[in-house]
Amino acid sequence: MTDIRNLLINGEHVPASGGRTTEDLNPWTGTPLALVAAAAPEDVTRAVDAAHAAFPAWAATPPTARRKILNRAADLLEEHAREAATLMGAETGGPFGWAMFNVGLATGMLREAAALVTAPLGEVLATDNPDALALGLRQPVGVVGAFAPWNAPIILGTRAIATPLAVGNTVVVKASEDAPLVAAHYLADLLREAGLPPGVLNVITNDRADAAVIAETLIADERVRRVNFTGSTGVGRRIGELAARHLTPAVLELGGKNAVLVLDDADLEYAVNAVAFGAYLNAGQICMSADRILVHRAVADEFTALLAAKAATLPAGDPADPATVVGPLISEDAARRVAGLVDEAVGQGAKIAVGGGTPDRALYPATVLSGVEPHMRIYSEEIFGPVCTVLTVDDADQAVAIANDSPYGLTAGVLTADLSRGLDIARRLQTGIVHVNDQSVDDEPIAPFGGVKGSGYGRFGGRAGVDAFTDLRWITLQQRPKHFPF
């Protein structure tokens, strides 16, 4: 077991109140990877104190200085890519290739945030007053409360903090209980090495049993003026309710029940490869994972057979092995939950084309289900495991109707040889993101990333991220005295 990782408050590693700690487990071995400090509410307040005190100086820091720090952090992450990927694999079970992808995209996010530092932050507004200049100015909000998840910890940990820091805010990040090292501490260490001043970024870790009170304490602090959360819809709903209670704007990127539509003119070999990537990357533990594959009846049998054959060949096991495609789920409980969804569906008439069975600790095989009906839980619940369901449709209209018949609305894919047809379908899908002639999993630092309906609201990325983490103010300059009627 490694040494204890304490909280990061005002640039110093400090123990939690009372010296409490909690275990951080390796999901592949089931053994402790580290002990991390288990914060109490008073620790959260100390972190907000530090962020609030650091805000005026950081907001006034010249933009080129902020850009230099973010670019240096990107360089450091790139230089230590293998180290970061190895830590991610040990802490979350993510295969090495997935972890390296995390590093690459997070590096891009830091550089995009650095570029945003000098982007225009206002505009001259039209006004009926000929003697005044009217301005719309965007300014940093203050302290941002960020919640970093475990499933893509380097990407999503970076996303939670990079743009808020770039536009001049300070941050208190509450790390996931399943990835406190790589989703928060590792990134904070890089930023501190890059020159980030004390108090600008603070890290809180906690025992799982204390998660609710820690979140409530952070969001309830009136000095926290933005919240961002990436995670499940159930938890995100509670985060959103807490934020709304305190009139704190929030960006919530939540769960998905993502569909990939395979139309009758799709290239089946390409479609199979695309769907396998979307369904089984990181063992299906991605908010964008392809849960539902809506396949035209004319090609459904052939597609299902090809996908099952592909899934059967995917190497599974130790995430440290570079050849591994399907690694363990985040815990044995998670694997049992996924297996339970599959077994229940099979008991109600669904058919396993490949996979299924009893988990091997936290490992569950790549699985394809057919014959799934609306009354089955797996039809509507987010799977969050290496399982996809193949649903047969008669035409594109039925595929769109089924895809939209979901409480979620994050992302979708449309596989067709006709891009114009794909664009028409994309416009009809009720999701925040659609990829035509591609599957459901994708991200870019400049893209406005987020969902609709139960998949959340607000957007990360590019200019949308700047808008999310700044306040828009109206300022007028009266150049000549006004005439007042009384």
mmCIF file of N, CA and C in Angstrom, residues 385-447:
data_model
loop_
_atom_site.group_PDB
_atom_site.id
_atom_site.type_symbol
_atom_site.label_atom_id
_atom_site.label_comp_id
_atom_site.label_asym_id
_atom_site.label_seq_id
_atom_site.Cartn_x
_atom_site.Cartn_y
_atom_site.Cartn_z
ATOM 1 N N GLY A 385 -21.971 -1.207 -18.775
ATOM 2 C CA GLY A 385 -21.152 -2.410 -18.779
ATOM 3 C C GLY A 385 -20.982 -2.872 -20.219
ATOM 4 N N PRO A 386 -20.206 -3.930 -20.461
ATOM 5 C CA PRO A 386 -19.884 -4.361 -21.823
ATOM 6 C C PRO A 386 -21.004 -5.172 -22.475
ATOM 7 N N VAL A 387 -22.170 -4.562 -22.569
ATOM 8 C CA VAL A 387 -23.361 -5.228 -23.093
ATOM 9 C C VAL A 387 -24.066 -4.277 -24.047
ATOM 10 N N CYS A 388 -24.475 -4.776 -25.211
ATOM 11 C CA CYS A 388 -25.361 -3.985 -26.066
ATOM 12 C C CYS A 388 -26.541 -4.845 -26.488
ATOM 13 N N THR A 389 -27.648 -4.183 -26.746
ATOM 14 C CA THR A 389 -28.873 -4.860 -27.156
ATOM 15 C C THR A 389 -29.152 -4.512 -28.610
ATOM 16 N N VAL A 390 -29.460 -5.516 -29.421
ATOM 17 C CA VAL A 390 -29.795 -5.317 -30.833
ATOM 18 C C VAL A 390 -31.309 -5.361 -30.980
ATOM 19 N N LEU A 391 -31.882 -4.251 -31.434
ATOM 20 C CA LEU A 391 -33.330 -4.137 -31.614
ATOM 21 C C LEU A 391 -33.615 -4.008 -33.109
ATOM 22 N N THR A 392 -34.514 -4.830 -33.611
ATOM 23 C CA THR A 392 -34.846 -4.831 -35.033
ATOM 24 C C THR A 392 -35.936 -3.808 -35.322
ATOM 25 N N VAL A 393 -35.750 -3.018 -36.400
ATOM 26 C CA VAL A 393 -36.740 -2.004 -36.785
ATOM 27 C C VAL A 393 -37.099 -2.190 -38.253
ATOM 28 N N ASP A 394 -38.291 -1.697 -38.609
ATOM 29 C CA ASP A 394 -38.772 -1.847 -39.985
ATOM 30 C C ASP A 394 -38.283 -0.744 -40.909
ATOM 31 N N ASP A 395 -38.022 0.442 -40.343
ATOM 32 C CA ASP A 395 -37.578 1.552 -41.182
ATOM 33 C C ASP A 395 -36.936 2.617 -40.302
ATOM 34 N N ALA A 396 -36.439 3.677 -40.943
ATOM 35 C CA ALA A 396 -35.752 4.742 -40.208
ATOM 36 C C ALA A 396 -36.692 5.470 -39.266
ATOM 37 N N ASP A 397 -37.939 5.632 -39.658
ATOM 38 C CA ASP A 397 -38.882 6.331 -38.785
ATOM 39 C C ASP A 397 -39.069 5.582 -37.468
ATOM 40 N N GLN A 398 -39.195 4.273 -37.542
ATOM 41 C CA GLN A 398 -39.332 3.484 -36.312
ATOM 42 C C GLN A 398 -38.060 3.560 -35.479
ATOM 43 N N ALA A 399 -36.901 3.564 -36.131
ATOM 44 C CA ALA A 399 -35.637 3.673 -35.397
ATOM 45 C C ALA A 399 -35.569 4.995 -34.638
ATOM 46 N N VAL A 400 -35.961 6.090 -35.284
ATOM 47 C CA VAL A 400 -35.955 7.398 -34.622
ATOM 48 C C VAL A 400 -36.929 7.400 -33.452
ATOM 49 N N ALA A 401 -38.106 6.831 -33.645
ATOM 50 C CA ALA A 401 -39.107 6.807 -32.576
ATOM 51 C C ALA A 401 -38.605 6.035 -31.366
ATOM 52 N N ILE A 402 -37.967 4.888 -31.588
ATOM 53 C CA ILE A 402 -37.446 4.094 -30.466
ATOM 54 C C ILE A 402 -36.286 4.822 -29.797
ATOM 55 N N ALA A 403 -35.398 5.404 -30.604
ATOM 56 C CA ALA A 403 -34.270 6.132 -30.020
ATOM 57 C C ALA A 403 -34.750 7.270 -29.139
ATOM 58 N N ASN A 404 -35.810 7.962 -29.563
ATOM 59 C CA ASN A 404 -36.325 9.101 -28.790
ATOM 60 C C ASN A 404 -37.200 8.675 -27.622
ATOM 61 N N ASP A 405 -37.601 7.420 -27.596
ATOM 62 C CA ASP A 405 -38.451 6.924 -26.515
ATOM 63 C C ASP A 405 -37.576 6.522 -25.338
ATOM 64 N N SER A 406 -36.971 7.521 -24.721
ATOM 65 C CA SER A 406 -36.034 7.295 -23.620
ATOM 66 C C SER A 406 -36.008 8.532 -22.741
ATOM 67 N N PRO A 407 -35.848 8.343 -21.447
ATOM 68 C CA PRO A 407 -35.708 9.528 -20.582
ATOM 69 C C PRO A 407 -34.363 10.224 -20.765
ATOM 70 N N TYR A 408 -33.436 9.572 -21.473
ATOM 71 C CA TYR A 408 -32.106 10.138 -21.671
ATOM 72 C C TYR A 408 -32.008 10.808 -23.044
ATOM 73 N N GLY A 409 -30.972 11.623 -23.214
ATOM 74 C CA GLY A 409 -30.755 12.274 -24.495
ATOM 75 C C GLY A 409 -29.341 12.801 -24.620
ATOM 76 N N LEU A 410 -28.356 11.925 -24.510
ATOM 77 C CA LEU A 410 -26.971 12.387 -24.563
ATOM 78 C C LEU A 410 -26.417 12.347 -25.985
ATOM 79 N N THR A 411 -26.270 11.150 -26.559
ATOM 80 C CA THR A 411 -25.598 11.048 -27.848
ATOM 81 C C THR A 411 -26.204 9.913 -28.663
ATOM 82 N N ALA A 412 -25.877 9.891 -29.949
ATOM 83 C CA ALA A 412 -26.366 8.835 -30.834
ATOM 84 C C ALA A 412 -25.441 8.734 -32.036
ATOM 85 N N GLY A 413 -25.543 7.609 -32.735
ATOM 86 C CA GLY A 413 -24.834 7.422 -33.987
ATOM 87 C C GLY A 413 -25.807 6.983 -35.062
ATOM 88 N N VAL A 414 -25.541 7.383 -36.303
ATOM 89 C CA VAL A 414 -26.363 6.982 -37.443
ATOM 90 C C VAL A 414 -25.437 6.434 -38.514
ATOM 91 N N LEU A 415 -25.566 5.157 -38.830
ATOM 92 C CA LEU A 415 -24.703 4.512 -39.814
ATOM 93 C C LEU A 415 -25.475 4.314 -41.115
ATOM 94 N N THR A 416 -25.046 5.051 -42.142
ATOM 95 C CA THR A 416 -25.700 5.028 -43.439
ATOM 96 C C THR A 416 -24.700 5.460 -44.505
ATOM 97 N N ALA A 417 -24.913 4.991 -45.733
ATOM 98 C CA ALA A 417 -24.065 5.419 -46.842
ATOM 99 C C ALA A 417 -24.482 6.773 -47.388
ATOM 100 N N ASP A 418 -25.654 7.251 -46.985
ATOM 101 C CA ASP A 418 -26.218 8.504 -47.502
ATOM 102 C C ASP A 418 -26.115 9.572 -46.412
ATOM 103 N N LEU A 419 -25.123 10.458 -46.514
ATOM 104 C CA LEU A 419 -24.917 11.462 -45.466
ATOM 105 C C LEU A 419 -26.083 12.440 -45.371
ATOM 106 N N SER A 420 -26.736 12.751 -46.483
ATOM 107 C CA SER A 420 -27.899 13.641 -46.424
ATOM 108 C C SER A 420 -29.037 12.998 -45.644
ATOM 109 N N ARG A 421 -29.248 11.728 -45.881
ATOM 110 C CA ARG A 421 -30.257 10.980 -45.110
ATOM 111 C C ARG A 421 -29.863 10.949 -43.628
ATOM 112 N N GLY A 422 -28.567 10.743 -43.383
ATOM 113 C CA GLY A 422 -28.099 10.724 -41.997
ATOM 114 C C GLY A 422 -28.310 12.050 -41.297
ATOM 115 N N LEU A 423 -28.058 13.151 -42.001
ATOM 116 C CA LEU A 423 -28.261 14.464 -41.398
ATOM 117 C C LEU A 423 -29.730 14.707 -41.086
ATOM 118 N N ASP A 424 -30.607 14.295 -41.970
ATOM 119 C CA ASP A 424 -32.046 14.439 -41.717
ATOM 120 C C ASP A 424 -32.451 13.687 -40.458
ATOM 121 N N ILE A 425 -31.948 12.470 -40.307
ATOM 122 C CA ILE A 425 -32.259 11.682 -39.112
ATOM 123 C C ILE A 425 -31.632 12.321 -37.882
ATOM 124 N N ALA A 426 -30.403 12.798 -38.000
ATOM 125 C CA ALA A 426 -29.736 13.429 -36.861
ATOM 126 C C ALA A 426 -30.559 14.588 -36.312
ATOM 127 N N ARG A 427 -31.149 15.372 -37.183
ATOM 128 C CA ARG A 427 -31.949 16.515 -36.740
ATOM 129 C C ARG A 427 -33.209 16.093 -36.007
ATOM 130 N N ARG A 428 -33.648 14.875 -36.223
ATOM 131 C CA ARG A 428 -34.876 14.393 -35.573
ATOM 132 C C ARG A 428 -34.603 13.688 -34.242
ATOM 133 N N LEU A 429 -33.353 13.364 -33.972
ATOM 134 C CA LEU A 429 -33.019 12.663 -32.733
ATOM 135 C C LEU A 429 -32.938 13.643 -31.561
ATOM 136 N N GLN A 430 -33.507 13.262 -30.441
ATOM 137 C CA GLN A 430 -33.570 14.132 -29.261
ATOM 138 C C GLN A 430 -32.366 13.887 -28.351
ATOM 139 N N THR A 431 -31.203 14.289 -28.845
ATOM 140 C CA THR A 431 -29.967 14.135 -28.089
ATOM 141 C C THR A 431 -29.132 15.403 -28.244
ATOM 142 N N GLY A 432 -28.226 15.623 -27.310
ATOM 143 C CA GLY A 432 -27.341 16.775 -27.419
ATOM 144 C C GLY A 432 -26.273 16.593 -28.470
ATOM 145 N N ILE A 433 -25.980 15.345 -28.840
ATOM 146 C CA ILE A 433 -24.884 15.010 -29.757
ATOM 147 C C ILE A 433 -25.363 13.915 -30.709
ATOM 148 N N VAL A 434 -25.024 14.039 -31.989
ATOM 149 C CA VAL A 434 -25.267 12.959 -32.954
ATOM 150 C C VAL A 434 -24.064 12.872 -33.880
ATOM 151 N N HIS A 435 -23.634 11.645 -34.190
ATOM 152 C CA HIS A 435 -22.528 11.411 -35.116
ATOM 153 C C HIS A 435 -23.043 10.594 -36.297
ATOM 154 N N VAL A 436 -23.004 11.192 -37.485
ATOM 155 C CA VAL A 436 -23.473 10.517 -38.693
ATOM 156 C C VAL A 436 -22.322 9.747 -39.320
ATOM 157 N N ASN A 437 -22.617 8.501 -39.673
ATOM 158 C CA ASN A 437 -21.631 7.537 -40.178
ATOM 159 C C ASN A 437 -20.549 7.269 -39.140
ATOM 160 N N ASP A 438 -20.977 7.229 -37.884
ATOM 161 C CA ASP A 438 -20.091 6.927 -36.766
ATOM 162 C C ASP A 438 -20.954 6.393 -35.631
ATOM 163 N N GLN A 439 -20.293 5.910 -34.588
ATOM 164 C CA GLN A 439 -21.007 5.406 -33.410
ATOM 165 C C GLN A 439 -21.188 6.546 -32.400
ATOM 166 N N SER A 440 -21.510 6.216 -31.164
ATOM 167 C CA SER A 440 -21.963 7.228 -30.209
ATOM 168 C C SER A 440 -20.865 7.841 -29.350
ATOM 169 N N VAL A 441 -19.662 7.292 -29.356
ATOM 170 C CA VAL A 441 -18.605 7.733 -28.445
ATOM 171 C C VAL A 441 -17.623 8.642 -29.173
ATOM 172 N N ASP A 442 -17.579 9.893 -28.775
ATOM 173 C CA ASP A 442 -16.600 10.820 -29.334
ATOM 174 C C ASP A 442 -16.561 12.065 -28.446
ATOM 175 N N ASP A 443 -15.460 12.789 -28.517
ATOM 176 C CA ASP A 443 -15.322 14.033 -27.760
ATOM 177 C C ASP A 443 -14.176 14.826 -28.372
ATOM 178 N N GLU A 444 -14.308 16.134 -28.359
ATOM 179 C CA GLU A 444 -13.240 17.029 -28.774
ATOM 180 C C GLU A 444 -13.243 18.236 -27.849
ATOM 181 N N PRO A 445 -12.076 18.786 -27.552
ATOM 182 C CA PRO A 445 -12.025 19.916 -26.610
ATOM 183 C C PRO A 445 -12.837 21.125 -27.042
ATOM 184 N N ILE A 446 -13.009 21.328 -28.350
ATOM 185 C CA ILE A 446 -13.707 22.524 -28.826
ATOM 186 C C ILE A 446 -15.212 22.312 -28.939
ATOM 187 N N ALA A 447 -15.697 21.071 -28.770
ATOM 188 C CA ALA A 447 -17.098 20.764 -29.033
ATOM 189 C C ALA A 447 -17.985 21.133 -27.844
#
